[in-house]
XYZ file of C-alpha atoms in Angstrom:
443
model
C -5.800 42.409 -272.136
C -4.330 45.284 -271.092
C -6.884 47.832 -269.984
C -9.917 46.298 -270.235
C -13.014 47.195 -268.725
C -14.910 45.296 -266.469
C -18.557 44.458 -267.365
C -19.597 46.926 -264.634
C -18.455 49.500 -266.401
C -21.064 49.111 -268.957
C -23.992 48.060 -267.068
C -25.240 51.370 -265.743
C -24.902 52.718 -269.826
C -27.236 49.973 -269.888
C -29.313 50.140 -266.684
C -29.884 53.557 -268.005
C -31.409 52.715 -271.629
C -33.162 49.929 -269.761
C -35.217 53.028 -267.356
C -35.350 55.233 -270.340
C -37.626 52.667 -271.968
C -39.484 52.010 -269.129
C -40.215 55.329 -268.785
C -41.339 55.985 -272.138
C -43.333 52.927 -273.553
C -43.804 52.143 -277.099
C -41.986 55.057 -277.542
C -39.352 55.426 -280.211
C -36.016 56.460 -278.573
C -33.814 58.383 -281.091
C -30.414 58.662 -279.273
C -28.726 55.403 -278.452
C -25.210 55.392 -280.303
C -23.996 57.732 -278.002
C -23.618 55.136 -275.850
C -21.099 53.331 -278.012
C -17.472 54.530 -277.620
C -14.174 52.304 -277.179
C -14.892 50.764 -273.423
C -18.297 49.513 -274.943
C -16.489 48.115 -278.057
C -13.831 46.645 -275.657
C -16.577 45.052 -274.057
C -18.527 43.914 -277.038
C -15.127 41.912 -277.990
C -15.087 40.303 -274.424
C -18.476 38.709 -274.955
C -17.862 37.777 -278.856
C -17.094 34.152 -278.971
C -13.111 33.691 -279.635
C -13.090 30.013 -281.203
C -15.684 30.396 -284.049
C -15.502 29.643 -287.796
C -13.621 32.260 -289.504
C -15.884 34.350 -291.675
C -15.423 35.338 -295.596
C -12.141 37.452 -294.716
C -10.313 34.302 -293.003
C -9.481 36.696 -290.070
C -9.615 34.897 -286.543
C -10.172 36.395 -283.510
C -5.912 36.206 -283.248
C -5.602 38.178 -286.185
C -8.267 40.728 -285.058
C -6.727 41.060 -281.496
C -2.905 41.886 -283.239
C -4.077 45.539 -282.447
C -7.155 45.673 -280.631
C -7.476 49.453 -279.434
C -6.835 50.602 -282.834
C -8.971 47.861 -284.566
C -12.387 48.839 -282.048
C -11.520 52.642 -282.413
C -11.540 52.185 -286.340
C -14.477 50.327 -286.561
C -16.439 52.230 -284.060
C -15.284 55.560 -286.450
C -16.836 53.599 -289.582
C -20.207 52.315 -287.064
C -21.114 55.833 -286.419
C -19.777 57.661 -290.159
C -21.228 55.183 -292.152
C -18.994 54.631 -293.671
C -18.406 50.757 -292.266
C -19.506 48.308 -295.387
C -21.302 44.900 -294.110
C -19.579 42.232 -295.535
C -21.290 38.936 -296.681
C -22.006 35.856 -294.559
C -20.207 32.787 -295.328
C -22.894 30.382 -295.673
C -22.075 26.479 -294.785
C -24.799 23.706 -294.290
C -25.698 21.863 -291.269
C -27.390 18.251 -291.473
C -30.770 18.824 -289.795
C -31.876 15.177 -290.043
C -34.368 13.606 -292.444
C -31.531 14.266 -295.112
C -32.007 17.966 -294.747
C -29.981 20.905 -294.182
C -30.089 23.564 -292.191
C -27.698 27.126 -293.681
C -25.642 28.344 -291.035
C -24.387 32.225 -292.145
C -21.326 33.204 -290.513
C -20.036 36.500 -290.222
C -16.539 38.081 -290.007
C -14.675 38.609 -286.377
C -15.479 41.934 -287.155
C -18.866 41.743 -288.213
C -19.725 39.855 -285.441
C -17.872 42.362 -282.427
C -20.518 45.434 -283.746
C -23.341 43.212 -283.936
C -22.414 42.497 -280.179
C -22.012 45.981 -279.463
C -25.363 46.672 -281.144
C -26.955 43.696 -279.544
C -25.875 45.623 -275.916
C -27.849 48.979 -277.094
C -30.997 46.898 -277.819
C -31.600 44.318 -275.349
C -32.157 46.694 -272.771
C -34.542 48.427 -274.480
C -36.703 45.018 -275.183
C -35.997 42.720 -272.320
C -38.664 45.697 -270.796
C -41.166 45.368 -273.515
C -40.819 41.316 -274.061
C -43.147 38.645 -272.361
C -42.475 36.300 -269.871
C -43.065 33.611 -272.166
C -40.696 34.414 -274.437
C -37.552 32.193 -273.521
C -35.314 32.068 -276.655
C -32.222 33.803 -276.838
C -32.515 36.073 -273.592
C -30.601 37.042 -271.032
C -30.893 34.434 -268.203
C -33.395 32.108 -269.844
C -32.562 28.676 -271.303
C -34.349 26.183 -273.346
C -34.577 24.176 -269.884
C -37.063 27.333 -268.325
C -39.192 27.039 -271.566
C -39.276 22.942 -271.215
C -40.405 23.344 -267.412
C -43.004 26.136 -268.096
C -44.470 23.496 -270.417
C -44.374 21.063 -268.299
C -46.135 23.282 -265.522
C -48.838 23.949 -267.659
C -49.451 20.799 -268.922
C -49.705 19.603 -265.454
C -51.516 22.503 -263.784
C -54.550 22.226 -266.747
C -54.405 18.123 -266.716
C -52.841 18.464 -270.234
C -55.253 19.781 -272.597
C -55.088 20.840 -276.369
C -51.734 21.212 -277.705
C -51.100 23.633 -280.714
C -47.957 22.032 -282.019
C -46.809 24.933 -284.450
C -44.289 25.000 -286.905
C -43.288 28.280 -289.089
C -41.534 26.952 -292.124
C -38.032 28.580 -292.789
C -38.585 31.238 -290.619
C -35.166 32.481 -290.424
C -34.926 33.091 -294.405
C -38.578 34.509 -294.878
C -38.382 37.006 -292.688
C -39.836 39.981 -294.266
C -36.809 42.649 -294.313
C -39.875 45.820 -294.841
C -42.263 44.422 -291.941
C -38.791 43.842 -289.985
C -37.548 47.510 -290.418
C -41.051 48.933 -289.811
C -41.715 46.945 -286.469
C -37.926 48.059 -285.130
C -38.796 51.323 -285.715
C -41.929 50.915 -283.130
C -39.073 51.228 -280.538
C -35.762 52.483 -282.107
C -35.089 55.239 -284.681
C -31.822 55.718 -283.636
C -29.951 56.539 -287.063
C -26.503 54.736 -286.791
C -28.487 51.808 -285.687
C -31.311 51.260 -288.160
C -28.443 51.968 -290.967
C -26.017 49.123 -289.329
C -28.843 46.891 -289.069
C -30.734 47.430 -292.592
C -26.634 47.285 -293.926
C -26.863 43.280 -292.093
C -29.700 42.571 -293.413
C -29.016 43.370 -296.772
C -25.006 42.407 -297.018
C -25.618 38.999 -298.973
C -24.884 35.386 -298.684
C -21.283 34.047 -300.251
C -21.998 29.755 -300.878
C -19.815 27.896 -303.403
C -18.226 31.437 -304.734
C -21.298 33.232 -305.479
C -23.162 36.196 -303.275
C -26.250 36.547 -303.786
C -28.552 39.222 -301.973
C -31.766 37.413 -300.715
C -34.948 40.070 -300.185
C -35.833 38.044 -296.904
C -34.494 36.472 -294.332
C -31.473 37.062 -291.345
C -29.099 34.392 -291.881
C -28.942 32.158 -288.687
C -25.539 32.543 -286.878
C -25.411 36.052 -286.904
C -25.095 37.312 -283.363
C -27.741 40.010 -284.013
C -30.242 37.655 -285.786
C -31.911 36.198 -282.422
C -32.812 39.610 -281.374
C -34.401 40.517 -284.363
C -36.075 37.284 -284.807
C -37.177 38.020 -280.919
C -38.386 41.432 -281.984
C -40.363 40.040 -285.198
C -42.049 37.506 -282.807
C -43.208 39.650 -280.147
C -45.190 41.835 -282.839
C -46.794 38.838 -285.019
C -47.295 36.744 -281.937
C -47.068 37.808 -278.788
C -48.594 41.439 -278.571
C -51.712 39.422 -280.644
C -51.797 37.042 -278.470
C -52.114 38.998 -275.159
C -54.162 41.485 -277.073
C -56.284 39.917 -278.803
C -56.615 36.338 -278.426
C -56.515 35.748 -274.652
C -59.056 38.062 -273.660
C -61.461 35.953 -275.941
C -60.528 33.094 -274.423
C -63.591 30.787 -272.496
C -60.469 28.901 -270.641
C -56.927 29.027 -269.802
C -54.457 28.986 -272.501
C -51.019 29.435 -272.380
C -48.781 30.145 -275.158
C -44.817 29.100 -274.661
C -42.259 30.402 -277.104
C -38.491 29.694 -277.764
C -37.343 31.957 -280.906
C -39.826 30.533 -283.503
C -40.403 27.171 -281.675
C -43.888 27.400 -279.947
C -46.834 25.632 -278.476
C -49.801 26.510 -277.397
C -52.050 24.958 -274.673
C -55.720 25.032 -274.337
C -58.153 23.830 -271.736
C -61.236 24.011 -274.223
C -61.066 22.299 -277.343
C -63.491 25.320 -279.157
C -60.694 27.641 -278.035
C -57.792 25.725 -279.747
C -59.760 25.095 -282.978
C -60.698 29.200 -283.028
C -56.913 29.984 -282.329
C -56.100 27.376 -285.256
C -57.871 29.026 -287.522
C -56.933 32.144 -287.357
C -52.772 31.699 -286.528
C -52.577 30.924 -290.249
C -53.857 34.893 -291.737
C -51.958 36.426 -288.699
C -49.079 34.741 -289.835
C -49.578 35.351 -293.487
C -49.920 39.187 -292.654
C -46.327 39.142 -291.998
C -45.025 36.834 -294.708
C -44.469 33.728 -292.486
C -46.310 30.545 -293.288
C -47.086 27.649 -291.056
C -45.910 24.075 -292.375
C -48.865 22.396 -293.111
C -47.838 18.838 -292.263
C -46.183 19.775 -289.001
C -48.274 22.054 -287.383
C -50.832 20.447 -285.946
C -53.645 20.122 -282.996
C -52.981 17.734 -280.806
C -55.474 16.339 -278.354
C -53.613 15.727 -274.911
C -55.778 15.480 -272.183
C -54.598 13.814 -269.134
C -56.215 10.528 -269.630
C -58.605 9.480 -266.364
C -57.534 6.434 -264.234
C -59.610 3.915 -264.746
C -58.598 3.632 -268.336
C -56.291 0.829 -269.094
C -54.636 2.395 -272.097
C -55.097 4.474 -274.978
C -53.693 5.429 -278.291
C -50.545 7.604 -277.202
C -50.773 11.104 -277.843
C -47.264 12.969 -277.948
C -45.773 15.936 -279.348
C -42.378 17.208 -279.632
C -40.982 20.686 -278.358
C -37.256 21.832 -278.244
C -35.642 18.048 -278.467
C -38.489 16.485 -276.260
C -41.161 14.645 -276.520
C -44.023 14.557 -274.022
C -46.636 12.333 -273.678
C -49.231 10.457 -270.803
C -47.656 7.475 -269.173
C -48.135 5.495 -266.032
C -45.861 5.319 -263.098
C -43.701 3.619 -261.298
C -47.393 3.218 -258.821
C -49.634 2.925 -261.583
C -50.618 6.629 -261.938
C -50.754 8.470 -264.862
C -48.001 10.916 -265.284
C -46.696 13.570 -267.378
C -43.524 11.438 -269.227
C -40.547 12.807 -270.987
C -38.060 11.064 -273.434
C -35.589 12.767 -275.571
C -36.883 12.991 -279.478
C -36.359 10.535 -281.838
C -35.189 12.715 -284.734
C -32.666 14.579 -282.286
C -31.523 10.777 -280.812
C -30.711 9.464 -284.353
C -29.281 12.957 -285.724
C -27.115 13.171 -282.668
C -25.567 9.268 -282.844
C -25.149 10.226 -286.517
C -23.086 12.826 -285.737
C -21.229 10.869 -283.208
C -20.587 7.736 -285.776
C -19.256 10.289 -288.503
C -16.726 12.046 -285.722
C -15.194 8.809 -284.905
C -14.837 7.950 -288.614
C -12.538 10.871 -289.007
C -11.131 10.666 -285.562
C -10.530 7.054 -284.840
C -6.618 7.123 -285.258
C -6.396 9.753 -282.829
C -4.708 8.601 -279.507
C -6.808 7.393 -276.918
C -6.568 9.594 -274.374
C -7.651 12.559 -277.451
C -10.368 9.924 -278.371
C -11.514 9.671 -274.638
C -11.661 13.479 -273.783
C -13.580 14.639 -276.980
C -15.872 11.934 -276.090
C -16.588 12.952 -272.779
C -17.339 16.407 -274.428
C -19.757 15.078 -276.480
C -21.681 12.935 -273.875
C -21.814 15.829 -271.108
C -23.152 18.132 -273.443
C -25.751 15.435 -274.480
C -26.413 14.746 -270.664
C -26.584 18.166 -269.534
C -29.107 19.117 -272.080
C -31.099 15.784 -272.147
C -30.319 15.372 -268.266
C -33.828 15.939 -267.000
C -36.138 14.306 -264.672
C -37.849 11.537 -265.920
C -35.296 11.179 -269.134
C -32.306 8.997 -267.133
C -33.387 5.576 -269.499
C -32.641 7.894 -272.919
C -29.372 8.791 -271.104
C -28.614 5.328 -270.558
C -29.258 4.258 -273.545
C -27.563 7.153 -275.244
C -24.493 6.037 -273.558
C -24.562 2.339 -274.676
C -25.027 3.166 -278.439
C -22.375 5.188 -278.534
C -20.066 3.326 -276.572
C -20.861 0.090 -278.911
C -20.015 2.782 -282.294
C -16.975 3.657 -280.249
C -16.095 -0.123 -280.123
C -16.500 -0.949 -283.913
C -14.697 2.409 -284.970
C -11.567 1.270 -282.890
C -11.840 -1.843 -284.453
C -11.710 -0.822 -287.314
C -7.506 0.863 -286.642
C -6.191 -2.284 -287.998
C -7.148 -5.490 -289.497
C -7.026 -7.116 -286.205
C -10.672 -7.704 -285.052
C -11.008 -5.825 -281.139
C -12.685 -8.489 -279.251
C -15.086 -7.202 -276.407
C -12.780 -7.987 -273.929
C -9.770 -5.929 -274.975
C -12.635 -3.056 -275.641
C -13.077 -3.525 -272.007
C -9.802 -3.194 -270.783
C -9.715 0.512 -272.703
C -12.877 1.328 -270.924
C -11.546 0.537 -267.682
C -8.258 2.905 -268.095
C -9.811 5.442 -270.592
C -13.606 5.302 -268.786
C -16.578 7.394 -270.361
C -18.901 9.444 -268.115
C -21.868 7.386 -266.853
C -25.261 8.186 -267.939
C -26.518 10.512 -264.594
C -28.735 12.715 -264.632
C -26.979 16.978 -263.554
C -27.830 18.713 -260.429
C -31.616 19.506 -260.167
C -31.709 23.571 -260.923
C -34.535 25.218 -260.291
C -36.475 27.453 -262.908
C -35.518 30.645 -262.792
C -38.281 32.152 -264.722
C -41.854 31.967 -263.316
C -44.265 30.189 -265.280
C -46.459 33.125 -267.235
C -50.257 33.407 -266.786
C -50.803 33.889 -270.448
């Protein structure tokens, strides 16, 4: 795109916002929107994904880019004057496992660009406020960082008591009024607050009808993950640091990835006390802990002399953790892909193969390579190589069956091996080891 600025043209502005936020901790900032000019929106456009699904207006990224500067200037003028109207998001349901689905809201492309611009204003403020044990949807942090921090805490504490928490339908029940109140503790810029209010009240288009829920922020929106972090930073993280940790008798570590969090305790009494008050704390802000999925797991490392014990497990971010014997016979912290995630991924692969089995083989293999490598990259952590091999085996077997349905002639295994020799699938290997970039928080 001609005339597009480099990211360096934007980052000095974000650095000034971050510096101001650090200099004024706990103070609500009143002047932010003046940073948002045409260059700012160009950068927001550059950072916006171009191949995503379209919103209610059907406009693609290519349509928006046909007269880019004029569109961005018009968007900027409407945003600052208050004339901008947030369109409803288009709701789609994606499989979640167990026959359930998760609703995803898809904004229009114009809305995505403007939401990205607002996120670029807010991130420098809140990155200085958020704690190190918060990992979800933050720059330079990933689910693997959260997983590594959890493993470090478990190993250093030789296990302990794990509070495996599950917030019921968090994105659907987030209270709008409380969110605005929490947001205004740090941001009172009228343009920014007004835009966020419009997005919260924009409504949802589903099956031809627009509804306006009184709570929630649609998953899929560009600004939604940041709003979720702002909410839980005040509801959970700050409460944990200011009120809970000082009362702990032993060591305790909280690790949160968006609304998915676990707490590891060295002392059972601490774990039970926090379990009792956590539901009340969440309830004060309109949130509910799932009564069946939230559980306290005794996860102490077994004594070396123990020959066997019922295996205690818990899931976090798609991984199942447990204590098992190493090859040398020592008790070690083990990991595997959570059963629900494994089966859900295979189910999605099978459904895709049913749609794509008549594609040319080269196109099928290219798509399968991307799917397999995506699984390897996420679940390819040390100790989980066996699951990768099992996943490749199951995918290969399903592909053989799918190709066998292309015609009435049965596809023999020997003939399928010839196909694999010409169109090999990527082997099940762990990706290169990456040292964790975020240090474990002693909190």
